[in-house]
mmCIF file of the N, C-alpha and C atoms, coordinates in Angstrom:
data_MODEL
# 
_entry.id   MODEL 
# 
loop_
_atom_site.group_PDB 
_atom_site.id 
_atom_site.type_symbol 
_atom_site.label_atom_id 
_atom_site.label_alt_id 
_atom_site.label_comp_id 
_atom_site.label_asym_id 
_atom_site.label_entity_id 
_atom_site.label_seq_id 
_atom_site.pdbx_PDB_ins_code 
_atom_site.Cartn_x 
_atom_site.Cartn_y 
_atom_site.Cartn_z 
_atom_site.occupancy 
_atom_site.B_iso_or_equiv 
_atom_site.pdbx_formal_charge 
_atom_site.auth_seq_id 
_atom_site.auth_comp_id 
_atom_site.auth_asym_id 
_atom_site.auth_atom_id 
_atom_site.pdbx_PDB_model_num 
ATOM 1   N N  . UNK A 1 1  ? 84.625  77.796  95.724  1.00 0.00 ? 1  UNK A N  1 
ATOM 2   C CA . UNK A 1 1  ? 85.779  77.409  94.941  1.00 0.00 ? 1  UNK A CA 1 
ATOM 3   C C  . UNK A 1 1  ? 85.713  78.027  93.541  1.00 0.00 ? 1  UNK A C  1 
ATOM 4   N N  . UNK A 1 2  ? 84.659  78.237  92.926  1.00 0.00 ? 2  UNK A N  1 
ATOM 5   C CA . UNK A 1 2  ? 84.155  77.916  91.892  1.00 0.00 ? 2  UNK A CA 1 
ATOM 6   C C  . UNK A 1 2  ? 84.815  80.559  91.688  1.00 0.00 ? 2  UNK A C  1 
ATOM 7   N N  . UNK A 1 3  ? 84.420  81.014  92.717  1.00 0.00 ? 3  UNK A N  1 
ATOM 8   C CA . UNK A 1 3  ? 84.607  82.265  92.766  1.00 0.00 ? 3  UNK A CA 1 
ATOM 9   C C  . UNK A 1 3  ? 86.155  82.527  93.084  1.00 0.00 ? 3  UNK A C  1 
ATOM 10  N N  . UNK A 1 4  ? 86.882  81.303  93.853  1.00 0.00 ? 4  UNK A N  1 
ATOM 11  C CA . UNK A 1 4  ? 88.321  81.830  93.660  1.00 0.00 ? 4  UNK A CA 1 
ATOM 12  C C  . UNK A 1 4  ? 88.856  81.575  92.246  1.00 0.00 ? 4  UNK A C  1 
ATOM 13  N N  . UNK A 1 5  ? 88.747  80.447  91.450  1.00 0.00 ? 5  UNK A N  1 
ATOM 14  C CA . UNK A 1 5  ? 88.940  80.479  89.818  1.00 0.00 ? 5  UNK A CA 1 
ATOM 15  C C  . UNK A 1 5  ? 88.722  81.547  89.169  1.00 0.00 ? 5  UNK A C  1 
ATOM 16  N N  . UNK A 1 6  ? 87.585  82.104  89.495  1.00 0.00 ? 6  UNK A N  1 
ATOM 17  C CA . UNK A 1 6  ? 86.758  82.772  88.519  1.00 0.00 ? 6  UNK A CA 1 
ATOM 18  C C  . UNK A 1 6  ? 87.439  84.329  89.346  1.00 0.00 ? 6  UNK A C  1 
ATOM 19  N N  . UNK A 1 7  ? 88.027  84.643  90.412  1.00 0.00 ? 7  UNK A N  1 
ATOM 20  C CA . UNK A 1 7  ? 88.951  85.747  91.148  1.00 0.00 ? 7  UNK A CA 1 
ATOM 21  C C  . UNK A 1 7  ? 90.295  85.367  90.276  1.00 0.00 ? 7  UNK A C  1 
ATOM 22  N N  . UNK A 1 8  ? 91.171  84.576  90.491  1.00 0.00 ? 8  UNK A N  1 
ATOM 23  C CA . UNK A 1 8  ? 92.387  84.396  90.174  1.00 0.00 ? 8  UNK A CA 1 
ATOM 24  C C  . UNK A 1 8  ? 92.284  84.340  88.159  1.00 0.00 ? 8  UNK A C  1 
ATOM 25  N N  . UNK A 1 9  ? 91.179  84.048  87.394  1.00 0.00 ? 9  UNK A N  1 
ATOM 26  C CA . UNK A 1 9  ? 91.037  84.538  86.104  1.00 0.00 ? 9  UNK A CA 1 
ATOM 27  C C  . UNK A 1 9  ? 91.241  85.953  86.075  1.00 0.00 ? 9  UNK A C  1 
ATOM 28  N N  . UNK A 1 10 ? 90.186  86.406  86.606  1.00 0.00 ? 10 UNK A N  1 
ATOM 29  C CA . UNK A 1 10 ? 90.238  88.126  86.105  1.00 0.00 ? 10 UNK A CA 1 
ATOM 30  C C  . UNK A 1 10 ? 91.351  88.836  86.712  1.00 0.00 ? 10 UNK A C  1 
ATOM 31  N N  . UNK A 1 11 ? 92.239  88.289  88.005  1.00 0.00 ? 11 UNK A N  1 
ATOM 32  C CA . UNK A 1 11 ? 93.672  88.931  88.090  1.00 0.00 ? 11 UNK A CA 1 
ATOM 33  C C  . UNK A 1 11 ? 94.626  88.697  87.092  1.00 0.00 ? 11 UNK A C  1 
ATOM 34  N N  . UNK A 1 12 ? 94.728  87.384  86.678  1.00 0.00 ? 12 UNK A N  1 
ATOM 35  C CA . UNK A 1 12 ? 95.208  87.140  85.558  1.00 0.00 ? 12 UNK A CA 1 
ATOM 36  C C  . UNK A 1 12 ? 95.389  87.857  84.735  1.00 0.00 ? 12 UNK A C  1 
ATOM 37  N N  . UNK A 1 13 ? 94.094  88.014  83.930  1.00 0.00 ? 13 UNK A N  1 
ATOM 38  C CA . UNK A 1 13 ? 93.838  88.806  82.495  1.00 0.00 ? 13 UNK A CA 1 
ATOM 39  C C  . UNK A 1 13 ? 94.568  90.401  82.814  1.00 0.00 ? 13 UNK A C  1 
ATOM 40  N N  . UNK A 1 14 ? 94.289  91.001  84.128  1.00 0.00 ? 14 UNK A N  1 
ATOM 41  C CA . UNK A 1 14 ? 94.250  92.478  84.563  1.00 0.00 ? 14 UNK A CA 1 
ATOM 42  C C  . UNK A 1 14 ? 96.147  92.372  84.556  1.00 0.00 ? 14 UNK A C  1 
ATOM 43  N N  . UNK A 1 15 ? 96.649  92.050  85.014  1.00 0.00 ? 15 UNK A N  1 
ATOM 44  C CA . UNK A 1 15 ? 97.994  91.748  84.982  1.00 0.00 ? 15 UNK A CA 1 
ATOM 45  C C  . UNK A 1 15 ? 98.506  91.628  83.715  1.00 0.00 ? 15 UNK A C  1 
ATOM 46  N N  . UNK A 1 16 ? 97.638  90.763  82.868  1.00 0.00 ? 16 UNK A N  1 
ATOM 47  C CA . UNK A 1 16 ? 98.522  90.125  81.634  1.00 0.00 ? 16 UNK A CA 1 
ATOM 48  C C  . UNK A 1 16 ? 98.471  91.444  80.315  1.00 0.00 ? 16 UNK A C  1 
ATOM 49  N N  . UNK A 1 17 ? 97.562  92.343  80.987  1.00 0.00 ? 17 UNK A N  1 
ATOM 50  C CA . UNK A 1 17 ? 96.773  93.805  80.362  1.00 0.00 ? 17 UNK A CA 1 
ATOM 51  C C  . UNK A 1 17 ? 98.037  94.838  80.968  1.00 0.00 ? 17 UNK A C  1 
ATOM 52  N N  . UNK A 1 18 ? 98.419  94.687  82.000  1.00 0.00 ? 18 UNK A N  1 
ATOM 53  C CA . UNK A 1 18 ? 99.090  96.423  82.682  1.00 0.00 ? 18 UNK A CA 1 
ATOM 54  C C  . UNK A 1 18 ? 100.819 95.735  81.974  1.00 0.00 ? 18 UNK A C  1 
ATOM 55  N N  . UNK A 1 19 ? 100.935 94.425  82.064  1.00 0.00 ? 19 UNK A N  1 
ATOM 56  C CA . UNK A 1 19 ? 102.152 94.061  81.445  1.00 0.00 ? 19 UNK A CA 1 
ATOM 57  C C  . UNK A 1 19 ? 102.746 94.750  80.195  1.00 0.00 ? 19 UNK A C  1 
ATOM 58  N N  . UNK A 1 20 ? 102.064 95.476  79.490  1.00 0.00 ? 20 UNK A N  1 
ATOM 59  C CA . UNK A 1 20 ? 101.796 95.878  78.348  1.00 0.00 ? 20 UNK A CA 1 
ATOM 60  C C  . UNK A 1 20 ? 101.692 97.131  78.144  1.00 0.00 ? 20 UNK A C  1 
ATOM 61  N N  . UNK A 1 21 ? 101.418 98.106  79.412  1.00 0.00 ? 21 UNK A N  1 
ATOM 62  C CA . UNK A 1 21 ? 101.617 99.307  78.940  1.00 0.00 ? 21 UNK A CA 1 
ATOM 63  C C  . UNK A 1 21 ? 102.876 99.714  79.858  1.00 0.00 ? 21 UNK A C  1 
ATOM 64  N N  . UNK A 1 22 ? 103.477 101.369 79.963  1.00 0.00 ? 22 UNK A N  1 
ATOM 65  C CA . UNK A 1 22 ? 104.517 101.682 80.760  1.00 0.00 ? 22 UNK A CA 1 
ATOM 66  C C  . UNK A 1 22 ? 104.262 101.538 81.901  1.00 0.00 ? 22 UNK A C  1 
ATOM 67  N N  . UNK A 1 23 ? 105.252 101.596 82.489  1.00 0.00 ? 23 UNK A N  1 
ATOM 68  C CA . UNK A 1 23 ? 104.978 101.565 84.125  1.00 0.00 ? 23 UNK A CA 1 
ATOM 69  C C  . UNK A 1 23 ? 104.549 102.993 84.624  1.00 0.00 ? 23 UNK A C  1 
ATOM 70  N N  . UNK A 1 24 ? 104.677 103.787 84.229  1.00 0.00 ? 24 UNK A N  1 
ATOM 71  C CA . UNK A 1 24 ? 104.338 105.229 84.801  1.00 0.00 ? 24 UNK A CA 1 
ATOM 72  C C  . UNK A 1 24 ? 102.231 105.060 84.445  1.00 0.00 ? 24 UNK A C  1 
ATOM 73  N N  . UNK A 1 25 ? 102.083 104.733 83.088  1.00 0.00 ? 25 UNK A N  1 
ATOM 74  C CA . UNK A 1 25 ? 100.433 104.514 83.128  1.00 0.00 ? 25 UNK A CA 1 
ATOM 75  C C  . UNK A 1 25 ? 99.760  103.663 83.888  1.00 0.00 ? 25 UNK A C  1 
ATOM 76  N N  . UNK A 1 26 ? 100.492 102.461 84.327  1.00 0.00 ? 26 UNK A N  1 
ATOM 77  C CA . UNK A 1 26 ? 100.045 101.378 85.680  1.00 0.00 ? 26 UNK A CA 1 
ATOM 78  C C  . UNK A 1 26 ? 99.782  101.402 86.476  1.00 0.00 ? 26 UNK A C  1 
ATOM 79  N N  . UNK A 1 27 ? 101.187 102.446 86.860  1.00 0.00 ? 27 UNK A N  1 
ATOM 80  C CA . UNK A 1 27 ? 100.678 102.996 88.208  1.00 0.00 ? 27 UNK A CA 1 
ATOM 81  C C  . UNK A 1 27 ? 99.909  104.330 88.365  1.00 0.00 ? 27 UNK A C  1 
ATOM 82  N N  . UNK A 1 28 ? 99.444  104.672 87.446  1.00 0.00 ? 28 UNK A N  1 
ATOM 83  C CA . UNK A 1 28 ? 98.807  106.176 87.668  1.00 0.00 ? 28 UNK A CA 1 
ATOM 84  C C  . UNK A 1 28 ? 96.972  105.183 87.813  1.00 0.00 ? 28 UNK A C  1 
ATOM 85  N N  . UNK A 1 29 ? 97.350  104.170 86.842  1.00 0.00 ? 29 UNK A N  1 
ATOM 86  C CA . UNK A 1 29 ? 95.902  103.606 86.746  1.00 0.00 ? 29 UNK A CA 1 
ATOM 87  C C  . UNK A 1 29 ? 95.580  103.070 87.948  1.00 0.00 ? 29 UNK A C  1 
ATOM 88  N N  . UNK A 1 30 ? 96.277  102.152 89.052  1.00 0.00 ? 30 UNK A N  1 
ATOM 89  C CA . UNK A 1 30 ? 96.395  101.483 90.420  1.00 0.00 ? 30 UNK A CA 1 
ATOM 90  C C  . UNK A 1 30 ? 96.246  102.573 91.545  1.00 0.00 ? 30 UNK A C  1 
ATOM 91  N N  . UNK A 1 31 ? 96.455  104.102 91.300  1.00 0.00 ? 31 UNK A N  1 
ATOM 92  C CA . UNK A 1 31 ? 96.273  104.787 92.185  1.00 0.00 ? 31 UNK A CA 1 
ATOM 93  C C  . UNK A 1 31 ? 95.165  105.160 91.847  1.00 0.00 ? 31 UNK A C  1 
ATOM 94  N N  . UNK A 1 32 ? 94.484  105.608 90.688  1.00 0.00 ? 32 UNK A N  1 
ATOM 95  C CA . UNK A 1 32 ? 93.142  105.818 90.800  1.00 0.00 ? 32 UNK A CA 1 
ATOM 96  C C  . UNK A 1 32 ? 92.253  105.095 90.996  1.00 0.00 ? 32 UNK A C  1 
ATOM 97  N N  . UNK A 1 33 ? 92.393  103.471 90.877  1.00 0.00 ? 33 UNK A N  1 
ATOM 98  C CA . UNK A 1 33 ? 91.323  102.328 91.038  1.00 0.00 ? 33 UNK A CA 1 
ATOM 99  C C  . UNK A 1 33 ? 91.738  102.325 92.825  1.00 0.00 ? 33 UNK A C  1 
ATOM 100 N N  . UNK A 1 34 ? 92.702  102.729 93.444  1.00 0.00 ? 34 UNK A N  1 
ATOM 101 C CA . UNK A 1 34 ? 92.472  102.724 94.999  1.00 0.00 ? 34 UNK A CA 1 
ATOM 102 C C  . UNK A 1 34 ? 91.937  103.782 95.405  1.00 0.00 ? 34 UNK A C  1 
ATOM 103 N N  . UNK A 1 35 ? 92.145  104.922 95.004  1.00 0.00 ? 35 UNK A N  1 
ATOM 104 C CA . UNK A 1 35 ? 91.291  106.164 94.578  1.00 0.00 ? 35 UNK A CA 1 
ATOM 105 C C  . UNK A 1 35 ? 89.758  105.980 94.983  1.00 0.00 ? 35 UNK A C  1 
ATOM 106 N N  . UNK A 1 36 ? 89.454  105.143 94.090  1.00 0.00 ? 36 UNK A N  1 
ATOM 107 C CA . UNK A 1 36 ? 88.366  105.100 93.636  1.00 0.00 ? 36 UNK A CA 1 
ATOM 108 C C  . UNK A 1 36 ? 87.176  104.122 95.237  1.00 0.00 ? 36 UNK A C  1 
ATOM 109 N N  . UNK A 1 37 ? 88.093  103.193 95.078  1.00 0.00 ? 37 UNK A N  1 
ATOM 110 C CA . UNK A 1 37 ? 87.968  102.045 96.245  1.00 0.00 ? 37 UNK A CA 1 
ATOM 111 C C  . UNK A 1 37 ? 88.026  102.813 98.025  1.00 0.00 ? 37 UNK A C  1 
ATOM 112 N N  . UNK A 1 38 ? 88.867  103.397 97.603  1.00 0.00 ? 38 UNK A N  1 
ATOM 113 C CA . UNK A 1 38 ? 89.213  104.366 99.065  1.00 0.00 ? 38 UNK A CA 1 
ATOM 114 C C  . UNK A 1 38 ? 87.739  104.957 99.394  1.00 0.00 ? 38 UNK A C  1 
ATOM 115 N N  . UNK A 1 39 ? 87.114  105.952 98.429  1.00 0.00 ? 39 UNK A N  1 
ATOM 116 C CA . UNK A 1 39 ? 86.151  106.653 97.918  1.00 0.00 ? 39 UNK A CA 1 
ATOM 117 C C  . UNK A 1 39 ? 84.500  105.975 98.095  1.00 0.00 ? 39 UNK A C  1 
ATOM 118 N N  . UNK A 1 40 ? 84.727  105.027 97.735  1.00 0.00 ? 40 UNK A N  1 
ATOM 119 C CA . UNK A 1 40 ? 83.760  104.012 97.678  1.00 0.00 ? 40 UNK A CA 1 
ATOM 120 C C  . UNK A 1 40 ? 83.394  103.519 99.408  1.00 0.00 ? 40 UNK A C  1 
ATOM 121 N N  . UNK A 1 41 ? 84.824  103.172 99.526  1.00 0.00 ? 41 UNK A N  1 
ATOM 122 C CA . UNK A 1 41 ? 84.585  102.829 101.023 1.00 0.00 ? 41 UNK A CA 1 
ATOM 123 C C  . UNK A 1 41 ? 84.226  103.450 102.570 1.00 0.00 ? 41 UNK A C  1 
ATOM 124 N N  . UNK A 1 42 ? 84.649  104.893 102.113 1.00 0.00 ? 42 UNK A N  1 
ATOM 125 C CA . UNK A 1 42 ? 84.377  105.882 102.822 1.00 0.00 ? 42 UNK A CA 1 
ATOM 126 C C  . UNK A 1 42 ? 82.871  106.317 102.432 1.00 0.00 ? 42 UNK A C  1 
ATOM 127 N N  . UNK A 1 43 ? 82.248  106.416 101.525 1.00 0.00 ? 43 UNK A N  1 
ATOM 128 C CA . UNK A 1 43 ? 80.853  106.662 101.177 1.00 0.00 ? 43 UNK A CA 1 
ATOM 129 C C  . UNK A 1 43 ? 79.732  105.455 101.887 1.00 0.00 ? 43 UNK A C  1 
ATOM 130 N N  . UNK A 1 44 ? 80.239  104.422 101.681 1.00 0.00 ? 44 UNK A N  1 
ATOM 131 C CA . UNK A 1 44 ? 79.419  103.360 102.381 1.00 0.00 ? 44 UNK A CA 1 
ATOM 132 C C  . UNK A 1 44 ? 79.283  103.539 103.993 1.00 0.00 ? 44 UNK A C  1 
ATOM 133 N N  . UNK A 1 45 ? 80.756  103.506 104.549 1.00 0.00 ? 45 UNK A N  1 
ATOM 134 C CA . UNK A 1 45 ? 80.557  103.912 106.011 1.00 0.00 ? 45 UNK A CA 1 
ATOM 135 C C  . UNK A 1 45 ? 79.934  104.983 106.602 1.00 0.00 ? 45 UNK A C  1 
ATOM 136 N N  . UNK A 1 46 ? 79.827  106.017 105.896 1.00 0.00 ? 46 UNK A N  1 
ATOM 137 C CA . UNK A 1 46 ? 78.901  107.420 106.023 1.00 0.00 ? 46 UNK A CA 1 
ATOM 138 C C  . UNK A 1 46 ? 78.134  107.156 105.836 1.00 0.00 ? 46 UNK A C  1 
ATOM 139 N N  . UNK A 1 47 ? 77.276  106.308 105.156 1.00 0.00 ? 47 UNK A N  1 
ATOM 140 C CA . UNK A 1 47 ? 75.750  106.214 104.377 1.00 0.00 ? 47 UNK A CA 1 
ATOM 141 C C  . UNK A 1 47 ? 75.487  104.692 105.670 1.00 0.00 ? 47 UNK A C  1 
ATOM 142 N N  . UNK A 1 48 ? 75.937  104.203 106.163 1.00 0.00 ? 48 UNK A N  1 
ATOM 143 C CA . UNK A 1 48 ? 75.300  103.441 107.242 1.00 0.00 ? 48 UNK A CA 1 
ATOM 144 C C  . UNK A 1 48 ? 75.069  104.009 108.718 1.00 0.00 ? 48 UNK A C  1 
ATOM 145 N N  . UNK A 1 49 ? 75.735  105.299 108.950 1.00 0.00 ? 49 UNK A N  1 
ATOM 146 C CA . UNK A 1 49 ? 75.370  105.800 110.217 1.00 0.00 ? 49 UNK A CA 1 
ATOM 147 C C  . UNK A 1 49 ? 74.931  107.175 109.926 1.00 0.00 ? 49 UNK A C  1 
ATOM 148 N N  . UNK A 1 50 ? 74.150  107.472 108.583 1.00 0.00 ? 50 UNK A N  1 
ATOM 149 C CA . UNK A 1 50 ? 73.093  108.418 108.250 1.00 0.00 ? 50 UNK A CA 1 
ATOM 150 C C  . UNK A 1 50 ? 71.781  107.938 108.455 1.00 0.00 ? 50 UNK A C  1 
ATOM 151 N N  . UNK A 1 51 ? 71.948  106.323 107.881 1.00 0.00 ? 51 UNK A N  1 
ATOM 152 C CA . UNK A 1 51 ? 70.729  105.423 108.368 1.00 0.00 ? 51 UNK A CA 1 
ATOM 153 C C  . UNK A 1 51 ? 69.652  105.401 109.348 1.00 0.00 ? 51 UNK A C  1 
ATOM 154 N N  . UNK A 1 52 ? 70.974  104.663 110.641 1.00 0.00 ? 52 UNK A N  1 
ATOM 155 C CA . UNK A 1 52 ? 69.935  104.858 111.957 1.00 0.00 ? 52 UNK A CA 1 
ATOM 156 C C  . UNK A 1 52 ? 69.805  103.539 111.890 1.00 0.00 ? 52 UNK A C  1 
ATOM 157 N N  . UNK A 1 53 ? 70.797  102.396 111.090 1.00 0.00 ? 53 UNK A N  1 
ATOM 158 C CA . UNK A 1 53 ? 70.536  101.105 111.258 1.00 0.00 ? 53 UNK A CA 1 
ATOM 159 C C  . UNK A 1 53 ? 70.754  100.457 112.437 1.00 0.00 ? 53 UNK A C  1 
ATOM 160 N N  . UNK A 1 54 ? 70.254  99.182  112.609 1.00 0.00 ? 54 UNK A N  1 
ATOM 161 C CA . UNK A 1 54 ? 70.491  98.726  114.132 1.00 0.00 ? 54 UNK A CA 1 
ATOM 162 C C  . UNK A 1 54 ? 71.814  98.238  114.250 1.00 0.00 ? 54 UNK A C  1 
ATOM 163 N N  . UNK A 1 55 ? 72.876  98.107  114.629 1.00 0.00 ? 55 UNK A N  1 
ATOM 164 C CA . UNK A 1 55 ? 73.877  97.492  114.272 1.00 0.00 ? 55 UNK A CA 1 
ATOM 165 C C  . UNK A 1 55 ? 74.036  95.835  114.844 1.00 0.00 ? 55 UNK A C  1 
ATOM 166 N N  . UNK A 1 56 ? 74.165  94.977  113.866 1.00 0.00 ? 56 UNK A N  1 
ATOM 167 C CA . UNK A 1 56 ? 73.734  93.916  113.695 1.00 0.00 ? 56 UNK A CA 1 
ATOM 168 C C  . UNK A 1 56 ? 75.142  92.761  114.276 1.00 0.00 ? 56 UNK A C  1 
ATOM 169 N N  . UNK A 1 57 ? 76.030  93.679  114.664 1.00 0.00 ? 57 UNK A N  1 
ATOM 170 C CA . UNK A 1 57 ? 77.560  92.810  115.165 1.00 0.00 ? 57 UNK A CA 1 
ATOM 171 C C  . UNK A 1 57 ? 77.053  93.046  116.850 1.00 0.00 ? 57 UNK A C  1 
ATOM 172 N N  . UNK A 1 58 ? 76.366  93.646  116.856 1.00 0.00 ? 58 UNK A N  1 
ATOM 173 C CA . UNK A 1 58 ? 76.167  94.048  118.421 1.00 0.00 ? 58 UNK A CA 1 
ATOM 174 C C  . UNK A 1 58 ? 75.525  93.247  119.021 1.00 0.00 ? 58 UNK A C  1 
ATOM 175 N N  . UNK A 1 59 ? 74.412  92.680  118.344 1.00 0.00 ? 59 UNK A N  1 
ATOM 176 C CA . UNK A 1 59 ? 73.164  92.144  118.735 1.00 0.00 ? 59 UNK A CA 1 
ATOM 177 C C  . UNK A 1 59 ? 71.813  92.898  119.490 1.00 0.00 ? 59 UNK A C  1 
ATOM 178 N N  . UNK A 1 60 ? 72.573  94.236  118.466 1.00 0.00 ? 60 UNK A N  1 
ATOM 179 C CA . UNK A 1 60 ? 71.584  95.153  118.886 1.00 0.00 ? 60 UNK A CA 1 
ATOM 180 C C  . UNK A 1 60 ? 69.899  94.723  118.215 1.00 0.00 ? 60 UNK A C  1 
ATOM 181 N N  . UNK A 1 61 ? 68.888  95.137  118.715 1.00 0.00 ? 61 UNK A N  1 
ATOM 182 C CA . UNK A 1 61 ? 67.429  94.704  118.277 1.00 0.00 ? 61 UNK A CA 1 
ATOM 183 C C  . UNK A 1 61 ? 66.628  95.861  117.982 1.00 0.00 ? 61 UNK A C  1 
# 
């Protein structure tokens, strides 16, 4: 509970921040933080089947 407060604060603040500049810098900033996230997420999934980990949804051993 205590992490959705403390989630729905920092959307807050991030919102009450882009309110404030143009809309053309908002969204240039929202495409690079998915950018970024996209990037992120694709690096993780590559870096777990470089591993050789067991995969653990499988019940592999």
């Amino acid at each position: 509970m205590l992490f959705l407060v403390a989630a729905l604060l920092v959307m807050g603040v991030a919102l009450g921040a882009v309110a404030h500049v143009p809309v053309p810098v908002g969204l240039a900033a929202g495409l690079a933080i998915a950018g970024w996230l996209a990037l992120f997420a694709a690096r993780e999934r590559l870096s777990g089947r470089r591993t050789g980990r067991p995969d653990h949804h499988r019940g592999g051993l």
